[in-house]
């Protein structure tokens, strides 16, 4: 996102176009009864590891899972996520700092998403730009690792304000990272009083069942 | 950064304009013998904590330190950094995902930078967009915390390719984060064989002296 006036004018048009595309996606997802989760965070907050564990859990319950993974480069994350059994499609943005609704539509063409109960869209690791791009999701989920400190909601308010679920990830490292959980939760609620907070550790399988229940809740 | 063709065309013009402004800054910094470090990373990699410790060390050695701190919102980081004794100026980008040369020029007006031996520019926490914006810096330093995993250089190649120094931060957490240091170093060199790597922990005062020496090296 840029604050240059020339880019801002064009961005307004692009965002309006993106919003229109996202609304069409949203209607199609709803008609098909597919829950779509747009997953956003800083680089390295543990999106892929968490989604791999959650997808495995959902598949064990007999649900069908698809995933679209966005990265500037490499297909490492898609390969990791596919190991869960989810049908996975990698989008390489080649420098672009976010996914948009057009890219998601493109990704859907090669995925059996109409059979899916749940579709995860793992966005590019970036707490700024993806906040402005609606992907037609049912819910937006932002991760914040305990190792990133407590102040991220205050410093990246648009992202935390636009999310439905906030996952405090890598909770097993809270004590060694000297993470002040109460302060973090206060900061999250200060920016978004309606958000649902779930604490997880993909590594130690903490909070996974609670997250799965909330993802599937209507 | 967007890959939309309309935005890309305008961006080329904006980047050229930014490059021109940055070259003027670079000449002024060189004429004044001020070493300028553009500090970039993901959100929460520990830029502010490291710069606070490093600034304190430099000031103890009798050097003059200034700092410009970029954030979308809040002035928390500037306040923390100012506690080191460095003259500090906060830029709030109000949604913009990077600093540019124009903002830096603006920040310089209120800082006694002509007396400074070293000027730190702490960029917005974002591994994508700041990579494209030259700030007239002498050196670019990218941080990568051990808690973010080993693959960041491969997934954000432009940033790591454009940096002169890579700091592997929070090294005191390497073991609990199960960080594979050899793999990380290989990934960094794969993207940028000429980069200098320094391992640090601001909390445990590891690597600070080595980093200071390298920052001041011509």
Coordinates of C-alpha atoms in Angstrom, one line a residue:
Chain A
X1 CA 0.0 0.0 0.0
X2 CA 1.4 3.4 -0.9
X3 CA 0.4 6.9 0.2
X4 CA 1.5 8.5 -3.0
X5 CA -1.5 10.4 -4.4
X6 CA -1.2 9.1 -7.9
X7 CA -1.1 5.5 -6.7
X8 CA -3.9 6.1 -4.2
X9 CA -6.3 7.3 -6.9
X10 CA -5.6 4.2 -9.0
X11 CA -5.7 2.0 -5.9
X12 CA -9.3 3.2 -5.2
X13 CA -10.4 1.9 -8.6
X14 CA -8.5 -1.3 -8.2
X15 CA -9.9 -2.0 -4.7
X16 CA -13.4 -1.3 -6.0
X17 CA -12.9 -3.8 -8.8
X18 CA -11.4 -6.3 -6.3
X19 CA -14.4 -5.8 -4.0
X20 CA -16.8 -6.6 -6.9
X21 CA -14.8 -9.8 -7.8
X22 CA -14.7 -10.8 -4.1
X23 CA -18.5 -10.4 -3.7
X24 CA -19.0 -12.8 -6.6
X25 CA -16.6 -15.3 -5.1
X26 CA -18.4 -14.8 -1.7
X27 CA -21.8 -15.6 -3.3
X28 CA -20.4 -18.7 -5.0
X29 CA -18.7 -19.9 -1.8
X30 CA -22.0 -19.4 0.2
X31 CA -24.1 -21.1 -2.5
X32 CA -21.7 -24.1 -2.4
X33 CA -21.6 -24.1 1.5
X34 CA -17.8 -23.8 1.5
X35 CA -16.3 -22.0 4.5
X36 CA -13.4 -19.9 3.3
X37 CA -10.7 -18.6 5.7
X38 CA -8.3 -15.9 4.6
X39 CA -5.2 -16.5 6.7
X40 CA -2.9 -13.5 7.2
X41 CA 0.2 -12.7 9.4
X42 CA 3.8 -11.5 9.4
X43 CA 6.3 -13.7 7.7
X44 CA 7.2 -16.6 10.0
X45 CA 4.2 -16.5 12.3
X46 CA 3.5 -20.2 11.6
X47 CA 0.6 -20.0 9.1
X48 CA 1.6 -23.1 7.2
X49 CA 2.4 -25.3 10.2
X50 CA -0.9 -24.4 11.8
X51 CA -2.9 -25.0 8.7
X52 CA -1.2 -28.3 8.1
X53 CA -2.2 -29.5 11.6
X54 CA -5.7 -28.1 11.4
X55 CA -6.3 -29.5 7.9
X56 CA -5.2 -33.0 9.1
X57 CA -7.7 -32.7 12.0
X58 CA -10.5 -31.7 9.6
X59 CA -9.7 -34.5 7.2
X60 CA -9.7 -37.0 10.1
X61 CA -13.2 -35.8 10.9
X62 CA -14.3 -36.7 7.3
X63 CA -14.3 -33.1 5.9
X64 CA -12.9 -32.1 2.5
X65 CA -10.2 -29.4 2.6
X66 CA -8.7 -27.3 -0.1
X67 CA -6.0 -24.7 0.2
X68 CA -4.6 -21.8 -1.9
X69 CA -1.1 -20.7 -0.8
X70 CA 0.3 -17.3 -1.8
X71 CA 4.1 -16.6 -1.8
X72 CA 6.4 -14.2 -3.6
X73 CA 8.6 -17.1 -4.5
X74 CA 9.0 -20.9 -3.9
X75 CA 6.3 -23.6 -3.5
X76 CA 7.6 -24.8 -0.1
X77 CA 4.5 -23.9 1.8
X78 CA 2.1 -25.6 -0.7
X79 CA 4.2 -28.8 -0.5
X80 CA 4.1 -28.7 3.4
X81 CA 0.4 -28.1 3.5
X82 CA -0.4 -30.8 0.9
X83 CA 1.2 -33.3 3.2
X84 CA -1.9 -33.0 5.4
X85 CA -4.0 -34.4 2.6
X86 CA -5.6 -31.1 1.6
X87 CA -5.8 -30.3 -2.1
X88 CA -3.4 -27.4 -2.4
X89 CA -2.6 -24.8 -5.1
X90 CA 0.4 -22.5 -4.9
X91 CA 0.2 -18.9 -6.3
X92 CA 3.6 -17.2 -6.8
X93 CA 2.9 -13.5 -6.8
X94 CA 6.4 -12.7 -8.3
X95 CA 6.9 -9.6 -6.1
X96 CA 3.3 -8.6 -5.4
X97 CA 2.8 -8.2 -1.6
X98 CA -0.8 -9.6 -1.3
X99 CA -3.3 -12.0 -2.9
X100 CA -6.3 -10.5 -4.7
X101 CA -9.7 -11.9 -5.7
X102 CA -8.6 -12.4 -9.3
X103 CA -5.7 -14.6 -8.2
X104 CA -8.0 -16.6 -6.0
X105 CA -10.5 -17.1 -8.9
X106 CA -7.6 -18.3 -11.0
X107 CA -6.5 -20.8 -8.3
X108 CA -10.0 -22.2 -7.9
X109 CA -9.9 -23.4 -11.5
X110 CA -7.4 -26.1 -10.7
X111 CA -8.8 -27.1 -7.3
X112 CA -11.8 -29.4 -6.6
X113 CA -13.2 -26.6 -4.3
X114 CA -16.8 -27.4 -5.0
X115 CA -16.3 -30.7 -3.0
X116 CA -14.6 -28.8 -0.2
X117 CA -16.2 -28.0 3.2
X118 CA -13.5 -25.6 4.0
X119 CA -11.0 -23.7 1.8
X120 CA -8.0 -22.0 3.4
X121 CA -6.3 -19.1 1.6
X122 CA -2.9 -18.6 3.1
X123 CA -2.0 -15.0 2.1
X124 CA 1.5 -13.6 1.5
X125 CA 3.3 -13.0 4.9
X126 CA 2.7 -9.2 5.3
X127 CA 0.8 -7.4 8.0
X128 CA 0.1 -4.3 5.8
X129 CA -1.1 -4.8 2.2
X130 CA -3.3 -7.9 2.4
X131 CA -5.6 -6.1 4.9
X132 CA -7.1 -4.0 2.0
X133 CA -7.9 -6.9 -0.3
X134 CA -11.1 -8.8 0.2
X135 CA -10.8 -12.4 -1.1
X136 CA -14.5 -13.3 -0.7
X137 CA -13.6 -15.1 2.5
X138 CA -16.2 -16.2 5.1
X139 CA -13.8 -15.3 7.9
X140 CA -10.4 -13.6 8.2
X141 CA -7.9 -15.1 10.6
X142 CA -4.8 -13.2 11.7
X143 CA -1.9 -14.9 13.4
X144 CA 0.4 -13.2 15.8
X145 CA 3.3 -15.3 17.2
X146 CA 4.3 -14.8 20.8
X147 CA 7.8 -14.2 19.6
X148 CA 6.7 -11.0 17.8
X149 CA 5.9 -9.1 20.9
X150 CA 2.6 -7.7 22.3
X151 CA 2.3 -4.5 20.3
X152 CA 1.5 -5.8 16.8
X153 CA -2.2 -5.0 16.9
X154 CA -1.5 -1.3 17.8
X155 CA 1.2 -1.0 15.1
X156 CA -0.8 -2.8 12.3
X157 CA -4.4 -1.8 13.3
X158 CA -6.1 -2.2 9.9
X159 CA -5.2 -5.8 9.8
X160 CA -6.3 -6.7 13.3
X161 CA -9.4 -4.5 12.9
X162 CA -10.5 -6.4 9.8
X163 CA -10.0 -9.9 11.2
X164 CA -12.7 -12.2 12.8
X165 CA -10.3 -14.5 14.6
X166 CA -6.9 -13.7 16.1
X167 CA -4.7 -16.7 16.7
X168 CA -1.9 -16.2 19.2
X169 CA 0.5 -18.8 17.8
X170 CA 3.6 -20.5 19.1
X171 CA 2.1 -20.3 22.6
X172 CA 4.6 -23.0 23.7
X173 CA 7.3 -20.3 23.4
X174 CA 5.4 -17.7 25.5
X175 CA 7.6 -18.1 28.6
X176 CA 11.0 -18.1 26.9
X177 CA 9.9 -15.2 24.7
X178 CA 8.8 -13.3 27.9
X179 CA 5.4 -12.8 26.2
X180 CA 3.0 -10.7 28.3
X181 CA -0.3 -12.4 27.3
X182 CA -2.6 -10.1 29.2
X183 CA -1.1 -7.1 27.6
X184 CA -1.3 -8.7 24.1
X185 CA -5.0 -9.6 24.6
X186 CA -5.7 -6.1 25.8
X187 CA -4.0 -4.6 22.7
X188 CA -6.0 -7.0 20.4
X189 CA -9.3 -6.0 22.0
X190 CA -8.4 -2.3 22.0
X191 CA -8.2 -2.5 18.2
X192 CA -11.1 -5.0 17.7
X193 CA -13.4 -5.6 20.7
X194 CA -15.4 -8.2 18.7
X195 CA -12.6 -10.5 17.6
X196 CA -12.3 -14.1 18.8
X197 CA -8.9 -15.0 20.3
X198 CA -7.6 -18.5 20.2
X199 CA -4.1 -19.5 21.6
X200 CA -2.4 -22.3 19.7
X201 CA 0.8 -24.3 19.3
X202 CA 0.9 -26.4 16.2
X203 CA 4.0 -28.1 17.5
X204 CA 2.5 -29.1 20.8
X205 CA -1.1 -29.5 19.5
X206 CA -2.5 -26.8 21.8
X207 CA -5.8 -25.1 20.9
X208 CA -6.3 -27.0 17.7
X209 CA -9.6 -28.5 18.6
X210 CA -10.9 -25.1 19.8
X211 CA -9.8 -23.5 16.6
X212 CA -11.4 -26.1 14.4
X213 CA -14.7 -25.7 16.3
X214 CA -14.6 -22.0 15.8
X215 CA -13.6 -22.2 12.1
X216 CA -16.6 -24.4 11.4
X217 CA -19.1 -22.4 13.6
X218 CA -21.7 -20.5 11.5
Chain B
X1 CA 4.1 -3.6 -4.2
X2 CA 1.4 -4.6 -6.7
X3 CA 1.6 -6.5 -9.9
X4 CA -1.4 -4.7 -11.4
X5 CA -0.2 -3.3 -14.8
X6 CA -1.7 0.2 -14.1
X7 CA 0.0 0.5 -10.8
X8 CA 3.3 -1.0 -12.1
X9 CA 3.5 1.7 -14.8
X10 CA 3.1 4.5 -12.2
X11 CA 5.3 2.7 -9.8
X12 CA 8.2 2.8 -12.3
X13 CA 7.9 6.6 -12.4
X14 CA 7.6 6.9 -8.6
X15 CA 10.6 4.6 -8.1
X16 CA 12.7 6.6 -10.6
X17 CA 11.7 9.8 -8.7
X18 CA 12.6 8.1 -5.4
X19 CA 15.9 6.9 -6.7
X20 CA 16.8 10.5 -7.7
X21 CA 15.8 11.8 -4.3
X22 CA 17.8 9.0 -2.6
X23 CA 20.9 9.8 -4.6
X24 CA 20.8 13.4 -3.4
X25 CA 20.5 12.1 0.2
X26 CA 23.3 9.7 -0.4
X27 CA 25.6 12.5 -1.6
X28 CA 24.7 14.7 1.4
X29 CA 25.3 11.8 3.8
X30 CA 28.7 11.0 2.3
X31 CA 29.7 14.7 2.2
X32 CA 28.8 14.9 5.9
X33 CA 30.6 11.6 6.7
X34 CA 27.4 10.1 8.3
X35 CA 27.0 6.4 8.0
X36 CA 23.3 5.6 7.3
X37 CA 21.8 2.2 7.9
X38 CA 18.4 1.3 6.5
X39 CA 17.1 -1.4 8.8
X40 CA 14.4 -3.8 7.4
X41 CA 12.6 -6.9 8.6
X42 CA 9.3 -8.7 9.3
X43 CA 7.2 -7.2 12.1
X44 CA 8.5 -8.3 15.4
X45 CA 12.0 -9.4 14.4
X46 CA 13.5 -7.2 17.1
X47 CA 14.7 -4.1 15.1
X48 CA 14.0 -1.6 17.8
X49 CA 15.4 -3.6 20.7
X50 CA 18.6 -4.3 18.7
X51 CA 19.0 -0.6 17.6
X52 CA 18.5 0.5 21.2
X53 CA 21.3 -1.7 22.4
X54 CA 23.6 -0.8 19.5
X55 CA 22.9 2.9 19.8
X56 CA 23.8 2.8 23.5
X57 CA 27.0 1.0 22.7
X58 CA 27.9 3.6 20.0
X59 CA 27.1 6.5 22.3
X60 CA 29.3 5.0 25.1
X61 CA 32.1 5.0 22.5
X62 CA 31.6 8.8 22.1
X63 CA 29.8 8.7 18.8
X64 CA 26.7 10.7 17.9
X65 CA 23.7 8.7 16.9
X66 CA 20.4 9.8 15.2
X67 CA 17.5 7.6 14.3
X68 CA 14.3 7.8 12.1
X69 CA 11.7 5.3 12.9
X70 CA 8.9 4.3 10.5
X71 CA 5.6 2.8 11.6
X72 CA 2.0 2.7 10.3
X73 CA 0.8 3.8 13.7
X74 CA 2.0 4.6 17.3
X75 CA 5.3 6.2 18.4
X76 CA 6.3 3.3 20.7
X77 CA 9.4 2.4 18.9
X78 CA 10.8 5.9 18.7
X79 CA 10.3 6.3 22.5
X80 CA 12.1 3.0 23.1
X81 CA 14.9 3.9 20.8
X82 CA 15.2 7.4 22.3
X83 CA 15.9 5.8 25.7
X84 CA 19.4 4.9 24.3
X85 CA 20.3 8.5 24.1
X86 CA 19.9 8.7 20.3
X87 CA 18.1 11.6 18.8
X88 CA 15.0 10.0 17.4
X89 CA 12.2 11.1 15.0
X90 CA 9.1 9.0 14.4
X91 CA 7.4 8.9 11.0
X92 CA 3.8 7.6 11.0
X93 CA 3.1 6.4 7.5
X94 CA -0.7 6.2 8.1
X95 CA -1.1 3.0 6.2
X96 CA 1.8 3.2 3.8
X97 CA 3.8 0.0 3.8
X98 CA 7.4 1.5 3.5
X99 CA 9.4 4.6 4.0
X100 CA 10.6 6.5 1.0
X101 CA 13.3 9.1 0.4
X102 CA 10.9 12.0 0.6
X103 CA 9.8 10.9 4.1
X104 CA 13.5 10.6 5.2
X105 CA 14.3 14.1 3.9
X106 CA 11.3 15.4 5.9
X107 CA 12.5 13.6 9.0
X108 CA 16.0 15.0 8.7
X109 CA 14.7 18.5 9.1
X110 CA 14.0 18.0 12.8
X111 CA 17.1 15.9 13.6
X112 CA 20.6 17.2 14.3
X113 CA 21.8 14.6 11.8
X114 CA 24.8 16.8 10.6
X115 CA 26.4 16.1 14.0
X116 CA 25.7 12.4 13.7
X117 CA 28.4 9.7 13.0
X118 CA 25.6 7.2 12.3
X119 CA 21.9 7.5 11.4
X120 CA 19.6 4.5 11.7
X121 CA 16.5 4.4 9.6
X122 CA 14.2 1.8 11.1
X123 CA 11.8 0.9 8.2
X124 CA 8.2 -0.3 8.5
X125 CA 8.1 -4.0 9.5
X126 CA 7.5 -5.6 6.0
X127 CA 9.8 -8.0 4.1
X128 CA 8.2 -7.0 0.7
X129 CA 7.6 -3.4 -0.2
X130 CA 10.6 -1.6 1.5
X131 CA 13.0 -3.6 -0.7
X132 CA 12.2 -1.4 -3.7
X133 CA 12.7 2.0 -2.0
X134 CA 16.3 3.3 -1.8
X135 CA 16.6 5.7 1.1
X136 CA 20.1 6.9 0.3
X137 CA 21.5 4.6 2.9
X138 CA 25.2 3.6 3.1
X139 CA 24.2 0.0 4.0
X140 CA 21.0 -2.0 4.2
X141 CA 20.6 -4.3 7.1
X142 CA 17.9 -7.0 7.1
X143 CA 17.0 -8.8 10.4
X144 CA 15.7 -12.4 10.4
X145 CA 14.7 -13.7 13.8
X146 CA 15.4 -17.4 14.6
X147 CA 11.7 -17.8 15.5
X148 CA 10.7 -17.0 11.9
X149 CA 12.2 -20.2 10.4
X150 CA 15.0 -20.7 8.0
X151 CA 13.3 -20.1 4.7
X152 CA 12.7 -16.4 4.7
X153 CA 15.6 -15.5 2.3
X154 CA 14.1 -17.9 -0.3
X155 CA 10.6 -16.6 0.1
X156 CA 11.5 -12.9 0.2
X157 CA 14.6 -12.9 -2.2
X158 CA 14.4 -9.3 -3.3
X159 CA 14.9 -8.0 0.3
X160 CA 17.8 -10.4 1.1
X161 CA 19.4 -9.8 -2.2
X162 CA 19.4 -6.0 -1.7
X163 CA 20.9 -6.1 1.8
X164 CA 24.6 -5.7 2.8
X165 CA 24.2 -7.2 6.3
X166 CA 21.9 -9.9 7.5
X167 CA 21.4 -10.1 11.2
X168 CA 20.1 -13.4 12.6
X169 CA 18.4 -12.0 15.6
X170 CA 17.0 -13.5 18.9
X171 CA 19.8 -16.1 18.6
X172 CA 19.3 -16.9 22.3
X173 CA 16.0 -18.6 21.3
X174 CA 17.6 -20.7 18.5
X175 CA 17.5 -24.0 20.5
X176 CA 13.9 -23.7 21.8
X177 CA 12.8 -22.5 18.3
X178 CA 14.6 -25.6 16.8
X179 CA 16.3 -23.2 14.4
X180 CA 18.6 -24.9 11.9
X181 CA 21.4 -22.3 11.7
X182 CA 23.4 -24.1 8.9
X183 CA 20.3 -24.3 6.7
X184 CA 19.4 -20.7 7.3
X185 CA 22.9 -19.5 6.5
X186 CA 22.9 -21.6 3.3
X187 CA 19.6 -20.0 2.3
X188 CA 20.9 -16.5 2.9
X189 CA 24.1 -17.2 0.8
X190 CA 22.0 -18.8 -1.9
X191 CA 20.2 -15.5 -2.4
X192 CA 23.1 -13.2 -1.7
X193 CA 26.6 -14.7 -1.6
X194 CA 28.2 -11.3 -0.8
X195 CA 26.2 -10.6 2.3
X196 CA 27.7 -10.3 5.8
X197 CA 26.0 -12.4 8.4
X198 CA 26.0 -11.5 12.1
X199 CA 24.2 -13.4 14.8
X200 CA 22.8 -11.3 17.7
X201 CA 20.7 -11.3 20.8
X202 CA 19.9 -7.9 22.1
X203 CA 18.5 -9.4 25.3
X204 CA 21.7 -11.4 26.0
X205 CA 24.1 -8.9 24.5
X206 CA 25.4 -11.4 22.0
X207 CA 27.1 -10.2 18.8
X208 CA 26.6 -6.5 19.6
X209 CA 30.3 -5.6 19.5
X210 CA 30.8 -7.5 16.2
X211 CA 27.8 -5.7 14.7
X212 CA 29.0 -2.3 15.8
X213 CA 32.4 -2.9 14.2
X214 CA 30.8 -3.9 10.9
X215 CA 28.4 -1.0 10.9
X216 CA 31.3 1.4 11.3
X217 CA 33.6 -0.4 8.8
X218 CA 34.1 1.6 5.6

